[in-house]
PDB file of C-alpha atoms and ligand atoms in Angstrom:
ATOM      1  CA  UNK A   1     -31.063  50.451  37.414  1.00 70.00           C
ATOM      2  CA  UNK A   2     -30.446  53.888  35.709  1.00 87.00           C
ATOM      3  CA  UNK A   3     -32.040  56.338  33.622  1.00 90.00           C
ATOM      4  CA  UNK A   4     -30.765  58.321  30.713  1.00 92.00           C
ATOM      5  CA  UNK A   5     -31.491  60.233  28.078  1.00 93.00           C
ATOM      6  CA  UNK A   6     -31.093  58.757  24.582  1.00 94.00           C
ATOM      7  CA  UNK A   7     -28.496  61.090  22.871  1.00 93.00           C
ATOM      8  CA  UNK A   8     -26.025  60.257  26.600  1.00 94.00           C
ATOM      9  CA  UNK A   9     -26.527  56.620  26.026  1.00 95.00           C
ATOM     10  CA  UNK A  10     -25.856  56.374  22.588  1.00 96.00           C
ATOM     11  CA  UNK A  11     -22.763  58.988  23.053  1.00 95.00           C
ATOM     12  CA  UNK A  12     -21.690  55.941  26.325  1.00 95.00           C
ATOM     13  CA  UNK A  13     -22.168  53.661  23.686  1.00 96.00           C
ATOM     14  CA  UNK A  14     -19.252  55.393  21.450  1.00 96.00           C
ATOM     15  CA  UNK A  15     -21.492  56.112  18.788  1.00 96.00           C
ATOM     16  CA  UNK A  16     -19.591  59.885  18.524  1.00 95.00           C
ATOM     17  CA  UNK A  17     -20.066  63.156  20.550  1.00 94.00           C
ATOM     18  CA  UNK A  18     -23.034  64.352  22.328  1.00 93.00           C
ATOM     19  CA  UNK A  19     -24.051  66.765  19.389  1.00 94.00           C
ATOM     20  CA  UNK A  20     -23.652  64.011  16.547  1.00 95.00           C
ATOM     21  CA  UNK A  21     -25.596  61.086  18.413  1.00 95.00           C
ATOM     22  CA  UNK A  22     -28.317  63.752  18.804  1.00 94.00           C
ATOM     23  CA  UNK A  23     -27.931  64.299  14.711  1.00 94.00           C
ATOM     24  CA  UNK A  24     -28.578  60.211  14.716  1.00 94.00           C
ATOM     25  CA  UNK A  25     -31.756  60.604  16.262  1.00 94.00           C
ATOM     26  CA  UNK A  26     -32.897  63.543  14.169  1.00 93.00           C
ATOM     27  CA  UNK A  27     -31.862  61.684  10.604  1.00 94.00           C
ATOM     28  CA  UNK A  28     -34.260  59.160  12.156  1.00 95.00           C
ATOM     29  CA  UNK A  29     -31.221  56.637  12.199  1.00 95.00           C
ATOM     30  CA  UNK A  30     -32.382  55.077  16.051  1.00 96.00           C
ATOM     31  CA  UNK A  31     -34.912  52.745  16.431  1.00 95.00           C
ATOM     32  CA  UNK A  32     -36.187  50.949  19.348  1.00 95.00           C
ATOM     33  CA  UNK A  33     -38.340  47.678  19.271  1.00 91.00           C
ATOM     34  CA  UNK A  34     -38.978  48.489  15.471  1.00 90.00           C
ATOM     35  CA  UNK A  35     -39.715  52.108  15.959  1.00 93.00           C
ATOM     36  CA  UNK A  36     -37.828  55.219  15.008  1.00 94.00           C
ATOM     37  CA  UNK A  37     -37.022  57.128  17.973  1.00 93.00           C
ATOM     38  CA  UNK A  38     -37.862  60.983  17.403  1.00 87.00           C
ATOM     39  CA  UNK A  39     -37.367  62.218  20.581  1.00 87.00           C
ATOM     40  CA  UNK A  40     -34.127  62.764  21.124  1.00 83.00           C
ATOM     41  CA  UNK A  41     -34.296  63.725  25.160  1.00 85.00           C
ATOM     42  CA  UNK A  42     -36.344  60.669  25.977  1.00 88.00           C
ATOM     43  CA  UNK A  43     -35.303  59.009  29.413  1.00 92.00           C
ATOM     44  CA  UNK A  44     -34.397  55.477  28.906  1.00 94.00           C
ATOM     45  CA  UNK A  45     -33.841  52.700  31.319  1.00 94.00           C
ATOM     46  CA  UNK A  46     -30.462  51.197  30.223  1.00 95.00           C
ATOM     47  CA  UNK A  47     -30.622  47.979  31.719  1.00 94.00           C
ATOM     48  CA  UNK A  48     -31.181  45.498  28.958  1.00 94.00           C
ATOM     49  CA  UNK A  49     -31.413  48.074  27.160  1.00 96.00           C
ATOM     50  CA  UNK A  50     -31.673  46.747  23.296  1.00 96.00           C
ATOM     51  CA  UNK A  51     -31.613  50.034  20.067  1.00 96.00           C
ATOM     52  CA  UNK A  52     -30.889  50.043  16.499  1.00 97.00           C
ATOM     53  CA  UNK A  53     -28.354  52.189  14.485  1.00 96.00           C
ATOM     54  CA  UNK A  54     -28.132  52.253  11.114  1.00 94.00           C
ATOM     55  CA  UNK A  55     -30.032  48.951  11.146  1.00 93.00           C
ATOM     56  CA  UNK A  56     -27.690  47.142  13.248  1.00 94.00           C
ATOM     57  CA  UNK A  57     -28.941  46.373  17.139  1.00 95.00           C
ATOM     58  CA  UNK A  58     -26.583  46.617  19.583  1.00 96.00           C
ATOM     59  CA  UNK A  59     -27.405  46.249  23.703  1.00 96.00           C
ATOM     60  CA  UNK A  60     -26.561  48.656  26.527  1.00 97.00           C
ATOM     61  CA  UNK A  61     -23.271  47.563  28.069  1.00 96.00           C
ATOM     62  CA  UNK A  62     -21.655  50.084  30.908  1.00 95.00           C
ATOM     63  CA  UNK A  63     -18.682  48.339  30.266  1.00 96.00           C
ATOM     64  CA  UNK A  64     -17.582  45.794  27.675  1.00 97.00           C
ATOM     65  CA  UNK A  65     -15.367  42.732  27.808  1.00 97.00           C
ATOM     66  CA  UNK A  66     -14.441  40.757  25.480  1.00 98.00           C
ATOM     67  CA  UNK A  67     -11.609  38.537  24.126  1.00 98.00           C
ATOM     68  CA  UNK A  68     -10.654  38.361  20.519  1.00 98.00           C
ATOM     69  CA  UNK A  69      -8.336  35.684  18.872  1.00 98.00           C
ATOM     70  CA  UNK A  70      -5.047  37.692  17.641  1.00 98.00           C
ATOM     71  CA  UNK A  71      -4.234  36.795  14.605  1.00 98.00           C
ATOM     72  CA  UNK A  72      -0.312  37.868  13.447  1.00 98.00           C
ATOM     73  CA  UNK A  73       0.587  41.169  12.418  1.00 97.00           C
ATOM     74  CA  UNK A  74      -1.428  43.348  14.401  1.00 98.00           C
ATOM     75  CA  UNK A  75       0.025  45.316  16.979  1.00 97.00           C
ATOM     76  CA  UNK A  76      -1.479  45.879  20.925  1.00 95.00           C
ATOM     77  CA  UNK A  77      -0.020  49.517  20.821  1.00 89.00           C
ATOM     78  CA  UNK A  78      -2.728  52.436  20.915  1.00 82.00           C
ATOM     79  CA  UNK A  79      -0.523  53.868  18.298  1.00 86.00           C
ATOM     80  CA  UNK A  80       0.567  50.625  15.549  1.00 86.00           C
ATOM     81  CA  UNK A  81       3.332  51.605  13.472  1.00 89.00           C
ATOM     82  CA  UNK A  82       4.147  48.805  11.506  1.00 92.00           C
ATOM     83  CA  UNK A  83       1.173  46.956  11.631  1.00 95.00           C
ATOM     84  CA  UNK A  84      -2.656  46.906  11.799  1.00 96.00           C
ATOM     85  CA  UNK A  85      -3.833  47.564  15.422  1.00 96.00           C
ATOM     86  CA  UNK A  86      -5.927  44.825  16.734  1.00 97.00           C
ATOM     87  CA  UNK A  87      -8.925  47.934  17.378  1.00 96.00           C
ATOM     88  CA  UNK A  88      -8.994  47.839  13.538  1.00 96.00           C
ATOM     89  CA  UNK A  89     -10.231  44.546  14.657  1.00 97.00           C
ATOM     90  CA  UNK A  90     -13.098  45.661  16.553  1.00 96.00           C
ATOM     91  CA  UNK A  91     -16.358  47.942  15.591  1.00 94.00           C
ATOM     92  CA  UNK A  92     -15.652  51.711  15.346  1.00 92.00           C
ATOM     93  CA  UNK A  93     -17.540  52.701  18.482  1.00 93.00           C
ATOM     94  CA  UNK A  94     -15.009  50.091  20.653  1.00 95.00           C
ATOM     95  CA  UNK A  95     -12.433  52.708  20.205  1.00 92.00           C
ATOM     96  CA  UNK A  96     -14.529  55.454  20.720  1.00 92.00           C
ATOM     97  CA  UNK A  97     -15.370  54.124  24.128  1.00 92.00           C
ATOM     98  CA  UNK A  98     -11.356  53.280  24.755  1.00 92.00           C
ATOM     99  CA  UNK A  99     -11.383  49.618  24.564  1.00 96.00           C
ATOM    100  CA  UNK A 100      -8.301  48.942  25.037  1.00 96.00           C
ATOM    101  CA  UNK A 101      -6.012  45.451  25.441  1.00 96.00           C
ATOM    102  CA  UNK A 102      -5.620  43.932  28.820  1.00 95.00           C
ATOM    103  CA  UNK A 103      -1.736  43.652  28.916  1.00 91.00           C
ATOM    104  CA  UNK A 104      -0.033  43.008  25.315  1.00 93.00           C
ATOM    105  CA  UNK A 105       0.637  40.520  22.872  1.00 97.00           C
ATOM    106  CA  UNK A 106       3.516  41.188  20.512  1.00 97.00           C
ATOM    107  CA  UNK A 107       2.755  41.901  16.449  1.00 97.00           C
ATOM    108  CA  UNK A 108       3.458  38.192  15.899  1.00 97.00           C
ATOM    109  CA  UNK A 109       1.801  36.044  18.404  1.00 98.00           C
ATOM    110  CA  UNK A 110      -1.735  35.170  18.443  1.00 98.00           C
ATOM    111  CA  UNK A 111      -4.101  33.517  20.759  1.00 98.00           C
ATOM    112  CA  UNK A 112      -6.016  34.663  23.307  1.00 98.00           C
ATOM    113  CA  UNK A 113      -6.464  39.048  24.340  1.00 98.00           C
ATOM    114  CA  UNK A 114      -8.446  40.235  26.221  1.00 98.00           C
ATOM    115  CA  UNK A 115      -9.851  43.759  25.726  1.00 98.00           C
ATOM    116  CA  UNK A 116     -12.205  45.993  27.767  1.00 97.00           C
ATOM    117  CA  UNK A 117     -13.054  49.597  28.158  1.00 96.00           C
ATOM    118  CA  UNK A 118     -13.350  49.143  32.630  1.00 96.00           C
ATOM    119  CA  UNK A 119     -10.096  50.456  34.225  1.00 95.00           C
ATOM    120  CA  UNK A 120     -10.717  48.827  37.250  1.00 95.00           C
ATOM    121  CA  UNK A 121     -10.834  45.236  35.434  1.00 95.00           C
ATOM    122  CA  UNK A 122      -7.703  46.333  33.149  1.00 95.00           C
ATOM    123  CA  UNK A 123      -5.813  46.945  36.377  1.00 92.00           C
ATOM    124  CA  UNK A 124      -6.972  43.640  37.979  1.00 91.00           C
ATOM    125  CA  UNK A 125      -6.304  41.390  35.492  1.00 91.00           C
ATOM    126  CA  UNK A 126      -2.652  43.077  34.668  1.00 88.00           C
ATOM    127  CA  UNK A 127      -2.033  42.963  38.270  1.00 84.00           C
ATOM    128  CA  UNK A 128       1.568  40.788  38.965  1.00 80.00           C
ATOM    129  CA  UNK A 129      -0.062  40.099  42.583  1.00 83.00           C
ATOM    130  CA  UNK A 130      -3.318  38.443  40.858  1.00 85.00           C
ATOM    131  CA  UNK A 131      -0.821  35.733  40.198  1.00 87.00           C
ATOM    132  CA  UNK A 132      -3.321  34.928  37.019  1.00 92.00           C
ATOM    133  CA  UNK A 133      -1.745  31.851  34.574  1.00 95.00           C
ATOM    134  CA  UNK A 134      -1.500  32.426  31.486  1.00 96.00           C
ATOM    135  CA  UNK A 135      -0.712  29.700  28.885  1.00 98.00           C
ATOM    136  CA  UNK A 136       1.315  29.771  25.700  1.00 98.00           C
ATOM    137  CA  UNK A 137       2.208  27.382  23.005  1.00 98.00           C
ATOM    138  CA  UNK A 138       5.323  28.492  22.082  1.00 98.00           C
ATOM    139  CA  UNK A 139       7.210  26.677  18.848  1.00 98.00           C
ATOM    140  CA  UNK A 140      10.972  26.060  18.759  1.00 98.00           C
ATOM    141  CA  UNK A 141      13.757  26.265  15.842  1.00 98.00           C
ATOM    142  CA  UNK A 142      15.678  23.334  18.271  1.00 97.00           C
ATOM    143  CA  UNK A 143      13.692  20.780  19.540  1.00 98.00           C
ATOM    144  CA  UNK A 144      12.415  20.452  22.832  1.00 98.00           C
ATOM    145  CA  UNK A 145      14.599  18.750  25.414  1.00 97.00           C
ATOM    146  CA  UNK A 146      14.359  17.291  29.231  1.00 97.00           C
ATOM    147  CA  UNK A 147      16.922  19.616  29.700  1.00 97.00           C
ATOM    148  CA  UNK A 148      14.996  22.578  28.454  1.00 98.00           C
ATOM    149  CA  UNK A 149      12.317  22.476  29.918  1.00 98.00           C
ATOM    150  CA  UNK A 150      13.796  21.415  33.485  1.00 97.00           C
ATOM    151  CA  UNK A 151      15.837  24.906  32.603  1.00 97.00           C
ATOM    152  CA  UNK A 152      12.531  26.984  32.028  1.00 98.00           C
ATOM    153  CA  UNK A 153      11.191  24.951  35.120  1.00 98.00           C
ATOM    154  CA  UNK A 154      13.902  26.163  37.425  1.00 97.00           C
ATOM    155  CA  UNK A 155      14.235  29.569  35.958  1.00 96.00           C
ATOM    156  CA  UNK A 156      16.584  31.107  33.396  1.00 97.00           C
ATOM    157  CA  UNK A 157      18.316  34.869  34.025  1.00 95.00           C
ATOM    158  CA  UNK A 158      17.201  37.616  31.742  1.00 94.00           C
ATOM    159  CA  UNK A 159      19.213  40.814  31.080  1.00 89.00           C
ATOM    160  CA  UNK A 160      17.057  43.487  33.156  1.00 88.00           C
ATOM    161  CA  UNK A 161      15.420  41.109  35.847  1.00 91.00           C
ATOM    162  CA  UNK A 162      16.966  40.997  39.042  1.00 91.00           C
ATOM    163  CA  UNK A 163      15.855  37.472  39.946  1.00 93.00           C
ATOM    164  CA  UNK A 164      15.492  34.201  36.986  1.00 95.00           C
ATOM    165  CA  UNK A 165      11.845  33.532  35.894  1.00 95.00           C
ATOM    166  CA  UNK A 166      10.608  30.661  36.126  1.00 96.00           C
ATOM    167  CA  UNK A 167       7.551  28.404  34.290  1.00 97.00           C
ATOM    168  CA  UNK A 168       4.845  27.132  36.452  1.00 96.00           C
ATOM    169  CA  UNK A 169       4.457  24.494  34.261  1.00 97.00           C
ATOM    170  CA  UNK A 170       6.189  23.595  31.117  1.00 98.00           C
ATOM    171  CA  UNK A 171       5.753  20.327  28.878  1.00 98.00           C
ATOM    172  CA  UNK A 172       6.371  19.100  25.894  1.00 98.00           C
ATOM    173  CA  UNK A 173       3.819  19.067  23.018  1.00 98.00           C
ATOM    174  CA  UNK A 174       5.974  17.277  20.354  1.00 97.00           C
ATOM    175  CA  UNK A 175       9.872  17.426  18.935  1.00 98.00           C
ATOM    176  CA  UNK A 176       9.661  21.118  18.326  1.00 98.00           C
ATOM    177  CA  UNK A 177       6.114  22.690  20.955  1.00 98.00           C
ATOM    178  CA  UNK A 178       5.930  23.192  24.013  1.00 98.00           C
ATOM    179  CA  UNK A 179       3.511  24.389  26.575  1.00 98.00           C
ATOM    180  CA  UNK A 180       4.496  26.982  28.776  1.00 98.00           C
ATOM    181  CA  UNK A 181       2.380  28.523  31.760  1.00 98.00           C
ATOM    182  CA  UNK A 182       3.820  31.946  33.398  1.00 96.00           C
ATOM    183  CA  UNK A 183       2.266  34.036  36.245  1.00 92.00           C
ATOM    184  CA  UNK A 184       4.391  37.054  35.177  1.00 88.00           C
ATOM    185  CA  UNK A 185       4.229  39.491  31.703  1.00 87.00           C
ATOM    186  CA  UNK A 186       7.253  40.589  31.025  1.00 91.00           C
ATOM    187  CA  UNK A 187       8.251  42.253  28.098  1.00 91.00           C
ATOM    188  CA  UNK A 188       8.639  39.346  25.559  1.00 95.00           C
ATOM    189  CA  UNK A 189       9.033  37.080  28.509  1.00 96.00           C
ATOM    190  CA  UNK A 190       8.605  33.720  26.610  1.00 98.00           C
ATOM    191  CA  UNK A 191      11.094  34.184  23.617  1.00 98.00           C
ATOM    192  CA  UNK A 192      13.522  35.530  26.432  1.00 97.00           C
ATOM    193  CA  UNK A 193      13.385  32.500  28.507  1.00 97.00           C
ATOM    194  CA  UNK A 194      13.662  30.246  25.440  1.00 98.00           C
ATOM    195  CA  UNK A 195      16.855  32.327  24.204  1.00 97.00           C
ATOM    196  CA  UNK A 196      17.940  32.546  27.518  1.00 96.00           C
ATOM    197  CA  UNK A 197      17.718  28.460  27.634  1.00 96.00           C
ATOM    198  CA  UNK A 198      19.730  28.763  24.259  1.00 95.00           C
ATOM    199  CA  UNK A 199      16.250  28.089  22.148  1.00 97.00           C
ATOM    200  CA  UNK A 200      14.491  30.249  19.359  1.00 97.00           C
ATOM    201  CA  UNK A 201      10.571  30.383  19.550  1.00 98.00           C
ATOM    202  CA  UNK A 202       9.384  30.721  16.502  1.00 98.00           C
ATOM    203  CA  UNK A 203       6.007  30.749  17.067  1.00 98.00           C
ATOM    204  CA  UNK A 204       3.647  31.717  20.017  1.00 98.00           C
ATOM    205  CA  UNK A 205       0.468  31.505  20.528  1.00 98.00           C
ATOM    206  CA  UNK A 206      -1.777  32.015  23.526  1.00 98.00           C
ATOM    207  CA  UNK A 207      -4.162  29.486  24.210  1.00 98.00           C
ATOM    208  CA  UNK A 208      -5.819  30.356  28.029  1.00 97.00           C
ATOM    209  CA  UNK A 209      -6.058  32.993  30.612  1.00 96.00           C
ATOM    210  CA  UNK A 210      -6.832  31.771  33.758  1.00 95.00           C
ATOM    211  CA  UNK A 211      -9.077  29.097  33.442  1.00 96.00           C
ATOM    212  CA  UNK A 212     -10.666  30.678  30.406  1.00 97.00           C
ATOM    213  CA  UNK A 213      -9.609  28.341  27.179  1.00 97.00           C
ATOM    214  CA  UNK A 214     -10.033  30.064  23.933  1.00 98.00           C
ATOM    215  CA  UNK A 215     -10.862  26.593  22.140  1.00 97.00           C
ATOM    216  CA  UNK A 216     -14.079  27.096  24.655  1.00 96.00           C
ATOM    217  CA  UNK A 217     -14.624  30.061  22.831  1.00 97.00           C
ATOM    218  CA  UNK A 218     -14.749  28.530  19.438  1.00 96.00           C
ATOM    219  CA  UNK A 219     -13.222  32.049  17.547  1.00 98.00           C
ATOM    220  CA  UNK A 220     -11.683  32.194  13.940  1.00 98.00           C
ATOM    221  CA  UNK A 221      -8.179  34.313  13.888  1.00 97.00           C
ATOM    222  CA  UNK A 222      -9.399  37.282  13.765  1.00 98.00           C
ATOM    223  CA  UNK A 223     -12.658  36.962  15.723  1.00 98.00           C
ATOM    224  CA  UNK A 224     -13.928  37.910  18.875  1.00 98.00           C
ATOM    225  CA  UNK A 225     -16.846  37.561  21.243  1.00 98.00           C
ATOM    226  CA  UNK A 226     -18.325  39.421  24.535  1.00 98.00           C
ATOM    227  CA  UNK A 227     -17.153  37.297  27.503  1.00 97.00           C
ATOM    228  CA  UNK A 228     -20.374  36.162  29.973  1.00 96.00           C
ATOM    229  CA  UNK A 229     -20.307  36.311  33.678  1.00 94.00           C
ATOM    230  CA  UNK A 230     -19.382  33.281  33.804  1.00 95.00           C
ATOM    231  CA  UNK A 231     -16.246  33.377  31.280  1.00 96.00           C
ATOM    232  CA  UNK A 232     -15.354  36.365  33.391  1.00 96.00           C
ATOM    233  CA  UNK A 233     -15.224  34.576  36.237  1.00 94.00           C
ATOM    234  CA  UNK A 234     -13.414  31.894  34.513  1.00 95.00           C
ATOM    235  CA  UNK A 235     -10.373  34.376  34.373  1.00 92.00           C
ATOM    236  CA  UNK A 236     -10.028  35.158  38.068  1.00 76.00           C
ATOM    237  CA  UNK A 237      -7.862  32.787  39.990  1.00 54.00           C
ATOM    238  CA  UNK A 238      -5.530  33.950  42.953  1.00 42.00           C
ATOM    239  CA  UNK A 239      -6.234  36.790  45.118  1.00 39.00           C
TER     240      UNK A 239
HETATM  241  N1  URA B 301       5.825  36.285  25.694  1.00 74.20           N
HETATM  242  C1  URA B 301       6.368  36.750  24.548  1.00 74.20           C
HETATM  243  O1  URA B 301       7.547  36.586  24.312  1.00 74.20           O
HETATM  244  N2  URA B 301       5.563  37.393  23.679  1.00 74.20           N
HETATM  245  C2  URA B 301       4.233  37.569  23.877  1.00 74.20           C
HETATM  246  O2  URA B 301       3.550  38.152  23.021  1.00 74.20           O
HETATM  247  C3  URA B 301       3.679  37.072  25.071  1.00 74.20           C
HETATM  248  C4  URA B 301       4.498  36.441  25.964  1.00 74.20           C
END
C-alpha cells in the first residue's frame, strides 16, 4: 500500500512533468469515479488505483509490462533511423515513463516483444544465465533439409563468437519454415546460423518467450496487451 499525492501519481504515470500534471488537474482534465478532481495535493492510495484523463481511464501501475506483436518496419532502437520505432506503437505516456524493449527484434521481424519500464525485470529476462527459450519461425530462400537442421542442431560457427551456437530445438514446418528455439540473443543470431548453414531466412517471426505463446495472446500486428501475473510467470523458466 502507498500514498501519494495526485499531481506525483499522474507525473509516475508519464502523463508529463510535475508542473504540467498539476495544470491537468487545474483545467479540470482528472476525474475520479465520475468526478473532477480539484484538488490537486489530494493523497491518494495507488493501489487499484483507477482516474480519468482527458476522458480516457487508465489504472495505477508502478511498473508496466506488456508484450506487443511487432509488426515489420519498426525499429527496437531508442533512436529509429530508418524506420518507425515500435514506442510510436505504444501510448505517449509509455515513453514518458521509459518503456523500453526487453532485448531487440530487428526492423524486419515480427512476433512476439516484450516491453516494460522495471529495470530489474529488463535485466532478468535479457539475462544469458536465465537460459529463457525463445522461439522463432524463421522462412528460408532454400528449402529446409535433414541436413540443415542437424547443422543448426549441432551448432554452426559465426564470425565474432568464440564457440558455434547451437538450436535447442529445430524442426521443420514445411519445404521452406522452420522452427527454431535458441537460449542465446545474439546480434541477428538466427539469419547468421541459417547463412552460416549456407541458408537465407527470409522471414522471421517470433512466436513464444518462454512458455508465453503469443497466439495465447490473440494480438493483431501491431497490437499489444498488459501481461497478467500469470503470463508473467509464464515467461520465467531456468534459474
Ligand atoms: N535473430 C535474428 O536474426 N533476428 C531477430 O530479430 C531475432 C533473432
Amino acid at each position: 500500500m502507498s500514498k501519494h499525492t495526485l499531481d506525483r501519481i499522474l507525473q509516475s504515470q508519464g502523463f508529463g512533468t510535475r508542473k504540467f500534471c498539476l495544470r491537468l488537474v487545474e483545467d479540470g482534465e482528472v476525474s475520479i469515479n465520475g468526478e473532477v478532481i480539484a484538488d490537486k495535493r489530494l493523497y491518494l492510495e495507488t493501489e487499484g488505483l483507477r482516474f480519468t484523463v482527458y476522458g480516457e481511464e487508465w489504472l495505477y501501475r508502478e511498473h508496466i509490462y506488456i508484450a506487443l506483436n511487432k509488426p515489420a518496419d519498426y525499429e527496437c532502437s531508442r533512436k529509429p533511423s530508418h524506420h518507425p520505432g515500435v514506442l510510436s506503437l505504444l501510448p505517449e505516456q509509455f515513453s514518458l515513463r521509459d518503456v523500453q524493449p526487453v532485448g531487440r527484434l530487428d526492423h524486419d521481424t515480427t512476433g512476439m516483444l516484450l516491453m516494460s519500464d522495471d529495470g530489474a525485470f529488463i535485466h532478468a529476462q535479457s539475462s544469458p544465465k536465465r537460459h529463457i527459450p525463445k522461439v522463432y519461425v524463421a522462412t528460408t530462400q532454400e528449402a529446409v533439409t535433414p541436413a540443415l537442421i542437424s547443422q543448426l542442431l549441432k551448432g554452426v560457427k559465426l564470425h565474432d563468437e568464440p564457440a558455434p551456437l547451437s538450436a535447442i530445438v529445430c524442426e521443420q514446418l514445411d519445404t521452406h519454415r522452420l522452427q527454431i528455439v535458441l537460449e542465446q540473443g545474439k546480434y541477428h543470431q538466427v539469419k547468421r546460423m541459417l547463412a552460416a548453414a549456407e541458408n537465407h531466412c527470409t522471414a522471421l517471426r517470433r512466436s513464444q518467450i518462454g512458455e508465453l505463446k503469443l497466439e495465447a495472446l490473440n494480438l493483431a500486428e501491431g497490437q499489444w496487451c498488459y501481461l497478467t501475473e500469470a503470463q508473467l510467470s509464464q515467461l520465467v523458466s531456468g534459474s
